[in-house]
């Protein structure tokens, strides 16, 4: 304890007073608002507060939140969506349990809706023009909740209007190779209608691929094999079980990018420049419409032609044929399928709601926690299960705040995003509007969208620096199921991997673009995570929970089938709350930058193993990448070591701040807005979209596979080398920011 | 003094000791290296230290530095350039007067040199192939310094090799309109050689423009009217005066962009991906070669054809004709001009040298101060006058440092850049290599390239936030001339403007891309400045000092003509030193962000005045821009007000840091790497290159003038609107970062 030596015997009472004076200057803030507890630069995570928060997060309150949130459909920009904006504001402004402040702000964004006057229609049209069969235009009203004017009929958002008609073919999942297979089988796809099932490729990709083969229109349905573990009968499905009823239809956005389609890279303020909707890229090129498997069965089980390959077969109870057209034995022989889509693009106001807690020590460091608010119909699971958790967590923290018991070291920002279902629009516009501010100051973004898919286990996705804080939280929270396991110990039973550093650990997934974390990680380079409870994959092979994006995703569904008792909701609230508090309150940020080393090494090994030989043939050496990974590893390890020494020793507020800046900003160093200009918003050189199955650096992999294609010349291999240099420069630059700050 | 109330009567001796203990933790750094003075978070600019530094900066030592630096030619990557690397390292590692550390690092960059075996040649070739006249291949050895193997012969760096031959035409400055004028006068430019004079447009642009008109080769010379105020006789020029001798030739880079041509956006490490030199854009498309006015006179005064327009006439003592070809009365009648260029591209190692002083309180905040080291020949003015100042300033600061008298609050980094003359290469590669680290942590970049053009007045360029610190320094340093004016009071006599806020003030110039500040301001968004002493413009109309980039830019030239006594050098050292210390040592950063408001308002007014009417016709409203400027103004004023209150009151180290981060990072908020992707490195939405004469937002202006062109359709006007929205978003984002950090 050096200070003892320095002070001992040297300093008299007068000197002590002088020191006190200086200290008074330093440590006692002027004009702090009551009832904030006294501020200390050394304010660290308070384990008692953490325990208090864990104990106060209440399952029954989450249940009540969910009941209210999912009481009515709340499609983006609908009156009920706006009513929920008011609900959030009211909660976050509550004098007893609210936050420091809350506000709503609207963007004017391009959404897509089916016409109310002219409903979309899918029909079988006989040779004489008679309509022989029509698909349902809405889901069956099984529980009284599936009717009413606010239930938006099933549709494919952003699909163009049009009324194509032609012979039906079955095209499996609508992947490019699926259409190729049909061609190979001698089927003329020109002017056909392709029936596809959900899964495999993205929604919009089905129409994009189909159009390449001159298909005129596309239908998409959810096969019971893919969602219901094969069950398809009414008495096997909701409301008798959690399975999807035959009339259920998955809605969704079919737009290829994210963010408001008319204002890429610009906030969608009323005055912002907008693209001409007719020139926007990323919309489906041809009409597409989703239907239920009850109707799909009528279409598919009456097709003629060759049997579809085994992998294309499903659980509709017939042999799937390829078409084109209906079987001569069927009543539909000679008939065509007509797909009439009357969707409209509309500029609508969509609101984000933001709630703030001012940090006591470092108010300019933000921990963001968000979820979207808009649903397709009632959205009890998606997204209200997340919003119910968000409201409970903000209530517990707000109560401590208002009582004066607690104020975080850093600022906390809660967000309720608008129009996520149309393509992460609210969150993306927010990142565009506050790009600089967020990039400078955000510690991390926590996303809890669907909080509970199922009751089995935690599922967390994130970038490597958040692994440690997620693990820390998971180890200290009891698993909601029977038994006395922690969330961590339960998790490791379901998802695990062998880490070279830690041995067997739960497996943290990586972040795609499935929810509002996407603009934060890919566009802003902010360390992000997504937290939920999910399935036992040994018990179901469902693509996702069965009523996803249908009118059957209701409060009763959650209460009865997804999480009776809401213990998994509570567990997610505890997880998210614990992670949030650790990030907002710990003196040293609990972001373990060293955990990036494992990712880099595995990416490097994959590149060496799968690309090395051919790269060498093209005189491209992976040597500089090896060196860059080593430099990163050394710098990260030294920094972690330095911090662990300091944690036992020094409390110099600026030194802590400087180290935390290194930790916070590491993720930013991986951004290169010039690396993939064709990939809108994707600037993170480690997590941009990747083609091919090799889990490695995406720019390198994508360039490699393009160069591999027959006929690719030296320019394609030059691009491989360029992409390699881009990632090497990013890693070297990242390592440079982790070294002691006085080494330039 | 609130702390008195808080402490008075409450705290006994034991409590004081306790406070002392905590203070010991906070304020006494562990493991600090001796002989660092004791650290205090409140460490502020020490005016005594500042005075000491001002007093110790010694004119005669700057003179001796200059003598040594300019003793031999030190072209980039030459042995003498590398010897100067060692000289810098030795100075910065000196035990008595060095810095904390220093290091050199090399990049492998593409330079261009004339062939030694096959010298470039410009000749008049008679009708029978005889050479009737040859231009000098080197400058006349007037002082014994213009000979020797290390004087690189005059050439146009990056001009392609080739031996075009054709009739000579005179094309004024080689602007596009100059060639159009020749066409208008009925001259067939096909396959001609165009003689042009320096000025008007950039070096490379002369060849680019010429090639558009099928010209085969270009000559460029410096007219005595443009550089010597008309004087051209040997006894009127150096060594008899500071004027350019008849054989003097300006060398230079003819590359259109900056940075290593083969590795745009990537550091030029040996393993980096490199473009194929044959595919690089930005090199002159046709051979071009500079010559002296002595030779130009032979060519130009023998031309036939119409007299050139008045504005094209110069001071060679004859009526300038346009050609094509020579006058029938001249001995060259029927002759052509042959331009033989044998330049070679070579990959060379070029070094930067960096010297560090570790900051005592905020080592992770960097004040950068740099100049290039490489010259074309001896480079006494360019750049050694700046390097001589750099070495003197680093000596004085190093001495204080080694004595333990001083250590800056923030880190100071001195830089000696390589290969600036070829296109700011060393500094650009440095910004590419350390992009993230520099962007996160750099407070400002100070550039002192040519420190003294002439003795009359200070000339400073920079972005608005540096105006106040430059003014503060200038007010406290005596002007070097006779009389007792401050540098500020002298400056305002030469360059001034009427500020709506301050009244008459010296005019701070804006930053183009003329020296190494370019990558810092345009690519990284770091507040930058360039400082020099310069001409009395009422006494000379010279484009630049007359021996610029010639073999006559020698120590004797500076000592006798530019700054006898070196008082202007000393003044620049004091200016740069004062600005540096204010930036490195002030508790609150002396960057006045409010000074951006004036710029924004003047840009806005210009846009309204010149573009408003036509924009309205195209339904583009400047209203959102008005609002954005207002928001910026309000936020900046409130922040400045807040800081001035705090300066009298609080010393909370983190609060100071947070405010300083807002000041430091403001410039970064104006960067948008997606705004002008075609303008390499230019991302600053306020200072990117601008076409047209309206001093306003460059993206808006450039798009406007493109849209104005005949035939531009709605897409061009849409781009105007898009550029308007880009700058509005940047200003709104900037304002958001200036607001109190708890307002999101």
PDB file of N, CA and C in Angstrom, chain B residues 561-638:
ATOM      1  N   UNK B 561      17.847  36.044 -47.848  1.00  0.00           N
ATOM      2  CA  UNK B 561      16.682  36.715 -48.428  1.00  0.00           C
ATOM      3  C   UNK B 561      15.359  36.461 -47.710  1.00  0.00           C
ATOM      4  N   UNK B 562      15.174  35.262 -47.226  1.00  0.00           N
ATOM      5  CA  UNK B 562      13.849  34.957 -46.674  1.00  0.00           C
ATOM      6  C   UNK B 562      13.703  35.472 -45.251  1.00  0.00           C
ATOM      7  N   UNK B 563      14.676  35.152 -44.414  1.00  0.00           N
ATOM      8  CA  UNK B 563      14.523  35.539 -43.008  1.00  0.00           C
ATOM      9  C   UNK B 563      15.881  35.748 -42.338  1.00  0.00           C
ATOM     10  N   UNK B 564      16.603  36.795 -42.781  1.00  0.00           N
ATOM     11  CA  UNK B 564      17.897  37.045 -42.142  1.00  0.00           C
ATOM     12  C   UNK B 564      17.665  37.309 -40.653  1.00  0.00           C
ATOM     13  N   UNK B 565      18.442  36.617 -39.815  1.00  0.00           N
ATOM     14  CA  UNK B 565      18.240  36.755 -38.373  1.00  0.00           C
ATOM     15  C   UNK B 565      17.251  35.751 -37.815  1.00  0.00           C
ATOM     16  N   UNK B 566      16.475  35.137 -38.669  1.00  0.00           N
ATOM     17  CA  UNK B 566      15.568  34.044 -38.270  1.00  0.00           C
ATOM     18  C   UNK B 566      14.535  34.445 -37.221  1.00  0.00           C
ATOM     19  N   UNK B 567      14.178  35.728 -37.216  1.00  0.00           N
ATOM     20  CA  UNK B 567      13.174  36.167 -36.235  1.00  0.00           C
ATOM     21  C   UNK B 567      11.777  35.670 -36.597  1.00  0.00           C
ATOM     22  N   UNK B 568      11.513  35.554 -37.875  1.00  0.00           N
ATOM     23  CA  UNK B 568      10.195  35.016 -38.252  1.00  0.00           C
ATOM     24  C   UNK B 568      10.117  33.524 -37.940  1.00  0.00           C
ATOM     25  N   UNK B 569      11.234  32.843 -38.140  1.00  0.00           N
ATOM     26  CA  UNK B 569      11.255  31.427 -37.733  1.00  0.00           C
ATOM     27  C   UNK B 569      10.976  31.307 -36.243  1.00  0.00           C
ATOM     28  N   UNK B 570      11.628  32.178 -35.489  1.00  0.00           N
ATOM     29  CA  UNK B 570      11.429  32.136 -34.045  1.00  0.00           C
ATOM     30  C   UNK B 570       9.967  32.431 -33.690  1.00  0.00           C
ATOM     31  N   UNK B 571       9.393  33.394 -34.384  1.00  0.00           N
ATOM     32  CA  UNK B 571       7.999  33.741 -34.109  1.00  0.00           C
ATOM     33  C   UNK B 571       7.070  32.563 -34.396  1.00  0.00           C
ATOM     34  N   UNK B 572       7.347  31.865 -35.473  1.00  0.00           N
ATOM     35  CA  UNK B 572       6.514  30.701 -35.786  1.00  0.00           C
ATOM     36  C   UNK B 572       6.724  29.614 -34.733  1.00  0.00           C
ATOM     37  N   UNK B 573       7.959  29.438 -34.296  1.00  0.00           N
ATOM     38  CA  UNK B 573       8.219  28.458 -33.232  1.00  0.00           C
ATOM     39  C   UNK B 573       7.434  28.831 -31.980  1.00  0.00           C
ATOM     40  N   UNK B 574       7.415  30.123 -31.667  1.00  0.00           N
ATOM     41  CA  UNK B 574       6.673  30.556 -30.482  1.00  0.00           C
ATOM     42  C   UNK B 574       5.167  30.353 -30.659  1.00  0.00           C
ATOM     43  N   UNK B 575       4.690  30.698 -31.842  1.00  0.00           N
ATOM     44  CA  UNK B 575       3.257  30.485 -32.125  1.00  0.00           C
ATOM     45  C   UNK B 575       2.891  29.013 -31.989  1.00  0.00           C
ATOM     46  N   UNK B 576       3.644  28.177 -32.694  1.00  0.00           N
ATOM     47  CA  UNK B 576       3.325  26.747 -32.694  1.00  0.00           C
ATOM     48  C   UNK B 576       3.492  26.175 -31.294  1.00  0.00           C
ATOM     49  N   UNK B 577       4.544  26.629 -30.600  1.00  0.00           N
ATOM     50  CA  UNK B 577       4.786  26.132 -29.247  1.00  0.00           C
ATOM     51  C   UNK B 577       3.683  26.554 -28.297  1.00  0.00           C
ATOM     52  N   UNK B 578       3.247  27.784 -28.430  1.00  0.00           N
ATOM     53  CA  UNK B 578       2.192  28.273 -27.544  1.00  0.00           C
ATOM     54  C   UNK B 578       0.884  27.532 -27.806  1.00  0.00           C
ATOM     55  N   UNK B 579       0.557  27.363 -29.078  1.00  0.00           N
ATOM     56  CA  UNK B 579      -0.667  26.630 -29.421  1.00  0.00           C
ATOM     57  C   UNK B 579      -0.579  25.195 -28.910  1.00  0.00           C
ATOM     58  N   UNK B 580       0.568  24.583 -29.111  1.00  0.00           N
ATOM     59  CA  UNK B 580       0.737  23.203 -28.656  1.00  0.00           C
ATOM     60  C   UNK B 580       0.563  23.098 -27.144  1.00  0.00           C
ATOM     61  N   UNK B 581       1.233  23.983 -26.404  1.00  0.00           N
ATOM     62  CA  UNK B 581       1.132  23.910 -24.934  1.00  0.00           C
ATOM     63  C   UNK B 581      -0.285  24.182 -24.451  1.00  0.00           C
ATOM     64  N   UNK B 582      -0.960  25.102 -25.100  1.00  0.00           N
ATOM     65  CA  UNK B 582      -2.332  25.379 -24.694  1.00  0.00           C
ATOM     66  C   UNK B 582      -3.210  24.156 -24.925  1.00  0.00           C
ATOM     67  N   UNK B 583      -2.955  23.469 -26.019  1.00  0.00           N
ATOM     68  CA  UNK B 583      -3.757  22.275 -26.306  1.00  0.00           C
ATOM     69  C   UNK B 583      -3.373  21.109 -25.399  1.00  0.00           C
ATOM     70  N   UNK B 584      -2.088  20.977 -25.118  1.00  0.00           N
ATOM     71  CA  UNK B 584      -1.659  19.809 -24.340  1.00  0.00           C
ATOM     72  C   UNK B 584      -1.866  20.027 -22.849  1.00  0.00           C
ATOM     73  N   UNK B 585      -1.862  21.278 -22.386  1.00  0.00           N
ATOM     74  CA  UNK B 585      -1.821  21.512 -20.942  1.00  0.00           C
ATOM     75  C   UNK B 585      -3.078  22.142 -20.335  1.00  0.00           C
ATOM     76  N   UNK B 586      -3.906  22.754 -21.140  1.00  0.00           N
ATOM     77  CA  UNK B 586      -5.076  23.406 -20.547  1.00  0.00           C
ATOM     78  C   UNK B 586      -6.025  22.372 -19.963  1.00  0.00           C
ATOM     79  N   UNK B 587      -6.561  22.690 -18.793  1.00  0.00           N
ATOM     80  CA  UNK B 587      -7.530  21.785 -18.172  1.00  0.00           C
ATOM     81  C   UNK B 587      -8.716  21.589 -19.111  1.00  0.00           C
ATOM     82  N   UNK B 588      -9.295  22.687 -19.561  1.00  0.00           N
ATOM     83  CA  UNK B 588     -10.345  22.622 -20.581  1.00  0.00           C
ATOM     84  C   UNK B 588      -9.701  22.848 -21.937  1.00  0.00           C
ATOM     85  N   UNK B 589     -10.030  22.027 -22.882  1.00  0.00           N
ATOM     86  CA  UNK B 589      -9.429  22.168 -24.208  1.00  0.00           C
ATOM     87  C   UNK B 589      -9.782  23.535 -24.792  1.00  0.00           C
ATOM     88  N   UNK B 590      -8.787  24.242 -25.298  1.00  0.00           N
ATOM     89  CA  UNK B 590      -9.064  25.560 -25.878  1.00  0.00           C
ATOM     90  C   UNK B 590      -9.551  25.436 -27.322  1.00  0.00           C
ATOM     91  N   UNK B 591     -10.572  24.629 -27.512  1.00  0.00           N
ATOM     92  CA  UNK B 591     -11.197  24.500 -28.833  1.00  0.00           C
ATOM     93  C   UNK B 591     -12.584  25.123 -28.712  1.00  0.00           C
ATOM     94  N   UNK B 592     -12.768  26.243 -29.353  1.00  0.00           N
ATOM     95  CA  UNK B 592     -14.038  26.943 -29.207  1.00  0.00           C
ATOM     96  C   UNK B 592     -15.018  26.470 -30.275  1.00  0.00           C
ATOM     97  N   UNK B 593     -15.822  25.498 -29.905  1.00  0.00           N
ATOM     98  CA  UNK B 593     -16.729  24.903 -30.892  1.00  0.00           C
ATOM     99  C   UNK B 593     -17.763  25.913 -31.380  1.00  0.00           C
ATOM    100  N   UNK B 594     -18.056  26.907 -30.562  1.00  0.00           N
ATOM    101  CA  UNK B 594     -19.019  27.929 -30.998  1.00  0.00           C
ATOM    102  C   UNK B 594     -18.556  28.666 -32.245  1.00  0.00           C
ATOM    103  N   UNK B 595     -17.253  28.702 -32.453  1.00  0.00           N
ATOM    104  CA  UNK B 595     -16.768  29.418 -33.635  1.00  0.00           C
ATOM    105  C   UNK B 595     -17.154  28.724 -34.945  1.00  0.00           C
ATOM    106  N   UNK B 596     -17.644  27.496 -34.847  1.00  0.00           N
ATOM    107  CA  UNK B 596     -18.168  26.865 -36.069  1.00  0.00           C
ATOM    108  C   UNK B 596     -19.473  27.531 -36.509  1.00  0.00           C
ATOM    109  N   UNK B 597     -20.160  28.146 -35.562  1.00  0.00           N
ATOM    110  CA  UNK B 597     -21.458  28.731 -35.907  1.00  0.00           C
ATOM    111  C   UNK B 597     -21.332  29.787 -37.008  1.00  0.00           C
ATOM    112  N   UNK B 598     -20.314  30.630 -36.892  1.00  0.00           N
ATOM    113  CA  UNK B 598     -20.122  31.664 -37.919  1.00  0.00           C
ATOM    114  C   UNK B 598     -19.952  31.054 -39.308  1.00  0.00           C
ATOM    115  N   UNK B 599     -19.135  30.010 -39.365  1.00  0.00           N
ATOM    116  CA  UNK B 599     -18.920  29.334 -40.650  1.00  0.00           C
ATOM    117  C   UNK B 599     -20.236  28.789 -41.185  1.00  0.00           C
ATOM    118  N   UNK B 600     -20.968  28.123 -40.308  1.00  0.00           N
ATOM    119  CA  UNK B 600     -22.215  27.516 -40.764  1.00  0.00           C
ATOM    120  C   UNK B 600     -23.201  28.578 -41.226  1.00  0.00           C
ATOM    121  N   UNK B 601     -23.252  29.673 -40.501  1.00  0.00           N
ATOM    122  CA  UNK B 601     -24.168  30.730 -40.911  1.00  0.00           C
ATOM    123  C   UNK B 601     -23.756  31.347 -42.237  1.00  0.00           C
ATOM    124  N   UNK B 602     -22.453  31.514 -42.433  1.00  0.00           N
ATOM    125  CA  UNK B 602     -22.040  32.116 -43.706  1.00  0.00           C
ATOM    126  C   UNK B 602     -22.263  31.136 -44.861  1.00  0.00           C
ATOM    127  N   UNK B 603     -22.016  29.837 -44.598  1.00  0.00           N
ATOM    128  CA  UNK B 603     -22.321  28.831 -45.630  1.00  0.00           C
ATOM    129  C   UNK B 603     -23.825  28.837 -45.946  1.00  0.00           C
ATOM    130  N   UNK B 604     -24.616  28.935 -44.891  1.00  0.00           N
ATOM    131  CA  UNK B 604     -26.077  28.924 -45.071  1.00  0.00           C
ATOM    132  C   UNK B 604     -26.534  30.138 -45.865  1.00  0.00           C
ATOM    133  N   UNK B 605     -26.013  31.303 -45.484  1.00  0.00           N
ATOM    134  CA  UNK B 605     -26.409  32.520 -46.197  1.00  0.00           C
ATOM    135  C   UNK B 605     -26.031  32.450 -47.676  1.00  0.00           C
ATOM    136  N   UNK B 606     -24.846  31.925 -47.937  1.00  0.00           N
ATOM    137  CA  UNK B 606     -24.419  31.797 -49.336  1.00  0.00           C
ATOM    138  C   UNK B 606     -25.357  30.851 -50.084  1.00  0.00           C
ATOM    139  N   UNK B 607     -25.723  29.760 -49.448  1.00  0.00           N
ATOM    140  CA  UNK B 607     -26.633  28.799 -50.091  1.00  0.00           C
ATOM    141  C   UNK B 607     -27.978  29.461 -50.362  1.00  0.00           C
ATOM    142  N   UNK B 608     -28.465  30.206 -49.390  1.00  0.00           N
ATOM    143  CA  UNK B 608     -29.754  30.879 -49.582  1.00  0.00           C
ATOM    144  C   UNK B 608     -29.676  31.891 -50.712  1.00  0.00           C
ATOM    145  N   UNK B 609     -28.600  32.687 -50.687  1.00  0.00           N
ATOM    146  CA  UNK B 609     -28.469  33.763 -51.652  1.00  0.00           C
ATOM    147  C   UNK B 609     -28.300  33.259 -53.080  1.00  0.00           C
ATOM    148  N   UNK B 610     -27.419  32.272 -53.233  1.00  0.00           N
ATOM    149  CA  UNK B 610     -27.081  31.858 -54.597  1.00  0.00           C
ATOM    150  C   UNK B 610     -27.909  30.690 -55.104  1.00  0.00           C
ATOM    151  N   UNK B 611     -28.369  29.828 -54.199  1.00  0.00           N
ATOM    152  CA  UNK B 611     -29.051  28.619 -54.667  1.00  0.00           C
ATOM    153  C   UNK B 611     -30.553  28.651 -54.370  1.00  0.00           C
ATOM    154  N   UNK B 612     -30.944  29.512 -53.415  1.00  0.00           N
ATOM    155  CA  UNK B 612     -32.294  29.434 -52.850  1.00  0.00           C
ATOM    156  C   UNK B 612     -33.399  29.420 -53.893  1.00  0.00           C
ATOM    157  N   UNK B 613     -33.336  30.348 -54.827  1.00  0.00           N
ATOM    158  CA  UNK B 613     -34.440  30.495 -55.774  1.00  0.00           C
ATOM    159  C   UNK B 613     -34.614  29.248 -56.634  1.00  0.00           C
ATOM    160  N   UNK B 614     -33.512  28.781 -57.173  1.00  0.00           N
ATOM    161  CA  UNK B 614     -33.613  27.626 -58.068  1.00  0.00           C
ATOM    162  C   UNK B 614     -33.970  26.358 -57.291  1.00  0.00           C
ATOM    163  N   UNK B 615     -33.459  26.267 -56.068  1.00  0.00           N
ATOM    164  CA  UNK B 615     -33.826  25.113 -55.246  1.00  0.00           C
ATOM    165  C   UNK B 615     -35.331  25.092 -55.017  1.00  0.00           C
ATOM    166  N   UNK B 616     -35.871  26.259 -54.768  1.00  0.00           N
ATOM    167  CA  UNK B 616     -37.316  26.333 -54.536  1.00  0.00           C
ATOM    168  C   UNK B 616     -38.089  25.878 -55.771  1.00  0.00           C
ATOM    169  N   UNK B 617     -37.590  26.293 -56.941  1.00  0.00           N
ATOM    170  CA  UNK B 617     -38.228  25.830 -58.180  1.00  0.00           C
ATOM    171  C   UNK B 617     -38.249  24.319 -58.282  1.00  0.00           C
ATOM    172  N   UNK B 618     -37.213  23.696 -57.680  1.00  0.00           N
ATOM    173  CA  UNK B 618     -37.184  22.227 -57.701  1.00  0.00           C
ATOM    174  C   UNK B 618     -37.727  21.633 -56.400  1.00  0.00           C
ATOM    175  N   UNK B 619     -38.498  22.444 -55.681  1.00  0.00           N
ATOM    176  CA  UNK B 619     -39.170  21.983 -54.457  1.00  0.00           C
ATOM    177  C   UNK B 619     -38.204  21.477 -53.404  1.00  0.00           C
ATOM    178  N   UNK B 620     -37.028  22.095 -53.375  1.00  0.00           N
ATOM    179  CA  UNK B 620     -36.067  21.720 -52.332  1.00  0.00           C
ATOM    180  C   UNK B 620     -35.971  22.898 -51.368  1.00  0.00           C
ATOM    181  N   UNK B 621     -36.363  22.655 -50.133  1.00  0.00           N
ATOM    182  CA  UNK B 621     -36.398  23.731 -49.142  1.00  0.00           C
ATOM    183  C   UNK B 621     -35.119  23.753 -48.322  1.00  0.00           C
ATOM    184  N   UNK B 622     -34.602  24.961 -48.121  1.00  0.00           N
ATOM    185  CA  UNK B 622     -33.445  25.103 -47.234  1.00  0.00           C
ATOM    186  C   UNK B 622     -33.874  25.235 -45.767  1.00  0.00           C
ATOM    187  N   UNK B 623     -35.166  25.174 -45.524  1.00  0.00           N
ATOM    188  CA  UNK B 623     -35.679  25.297 -44.157  1.00  0.00           C
ATOM    189  C   UNK B 623     -35.029  24.351 -43.161  1.00  0.00           C
ATOM    190  N   UNK B 624     -34.941  23.067 -43.487  1.00  0.00           N
ATOM    191  CA  UNK B 624     -34.303  22.140 -42.534  1.00  0.00           C
ATOM    192  C   UNK B 624     -32.852  22.501 -42.236  1.00  0.00           C
ATOM    193  N   UNK B 625     -32.172  23.103 -43.210  1.00  0.00           N
ATOM    194  CA  UNK B 625     -30.789  23.509 -42.985  1.00  0.00           C
ATOM    195  C   UNK B 625     -30.746  24.706 -42.031  1.00  0.00           C
ATOM    196  N   UNK B 626     -31.681  25.623 -42.206  1.00  0.00           N
ATOM    197  CA  UNK B 626     -31.782  26.758 -41.289  1.00  0.00           C
ATOM    198  C   UNK B 626     -31.978  26.250 -39.863  1.00  0.00           C
ATOM    199  N   UNK B 627     -32.901  25.330 -39.714  1.00  0.00           N
ATOM    200  CA  UNK B 627     -33.172  24.768 -38.383  1.00  0.00           C
ATOM    201  C   UNK B 627     -31.946  24.067 -37.814  1.00  0.00           C
ATOM    202  N   UNK B 628     -31.263  23.323 -38.659  1.00  0.00           N
ATOM    203  CA  UNK B 628     -30.098  22.575 -38.181  1.00  0.00           C
ATOM    204  C   UNK B 628     -28.998  23.529 -37.721  1.00  0.00           C
ATOM    205  N   UNK B 629     -28.778  24.604 -38.466  1.00  0.00           N
ATOM    206  CA  UNK B 629     -27.758  25.585 -38.069  1.00  0.00           C
ATOM    207  C   UNK B 629     -28.161  26.232 -36.747  1.00  0.00           C
ATOM    208  N   UNK B 630     -29.438  26.538 -36.613  1.00  0.00           N
ATOM    209  CA  UNK B 630     -29.915  27.112 -35.341  1.00  0.00           C
ATOM    210  C   UNK B 630     -29.674  26.150 -34.175  1.00  0.00           C
ATOM    211  N   UNK B 631     -29.976  24.892 -34.411  1.00  0.00           N
ATOM    212  CA  UNK B 631     -29.771  23.902 -33.341  1.00  0.00           C
ATOM    213  C   UNK B 631     -28.300  23.820 -32.964  1.00  0.00           C
ATOM    214  N   UNK B 632     -27.452  23.840 -33.984  1.00  0.00           N
ATOM    215  CA  UNK B 632     -26.019  23.803 -33.695  1.00  0.00           C
ATOM    216  C   UNK B 632     -25.625  25.023 -32.876  1.00  0.00           C
ATOM    217  N   UNK B 633     -26.072  26.172 -33.316  1.00  0.00           N
ATOM    218  CA  UNK B 633     -25.710  27.414 -32.630  1.00  0.00           C
ATOM    219  C   UNK B 633     -26.118  27.365 -31.158  1.00  0.00           C
ATOM    220  N   UNK B 634     -27.348  26.947 -30.924  1.00  0.00           N
ATOM    221  CA  UNK B 634     -27.846  26.887 -29.546  1.00  0.00           C
ATOM    222  C   UNK B 634     -27.032  25.929 -28.688  1.00  0.00           C
ATOM    223  N   UNK B 635     -26.809  24.751 -29.236  1.00  0.00           N
ATOM    224  CA  UNK B 635     -26.098  23.728 -28.446  1.00  0.00           C
ATOM    225  C   UNK B 635     -24.663  24.176 -28.174  1.00  0.00           C
ATOM    226  N   UNK B 636     -24.022  24.766 -29.169  1.00  0.00           N
ATOM    227  CA  UNK B 636     -22.627  25.188 -28.996  1.00  0.00           C
ATOM    228  C   UNK B 636     -22.542  26.327 -27.995  1.00  0.00           C
ATOM    229  N   UNK B 637     -23.462  27.263 -28.091  1.00  0.00           N
ATOM    230  CA  UNK B 637     -23.436  28.399 -27.168  1.00  0.00           C
ATOM    231  C   UNK B 637     -23.687  27.932 -25.737  1.00  0.00           C
ATOM    232  N   UNK B 638     -24.632  27.020 -25.581  1.00  0.00           N
ATOM    233  CA  UNK B 638     -24.933  26.529 -24.240  1.00  0.00           C
ATOM    234  C   UNK B 638     -23.734  25.780 -23.656  1.00  0.00           C
TER     235      UNK B 638
END
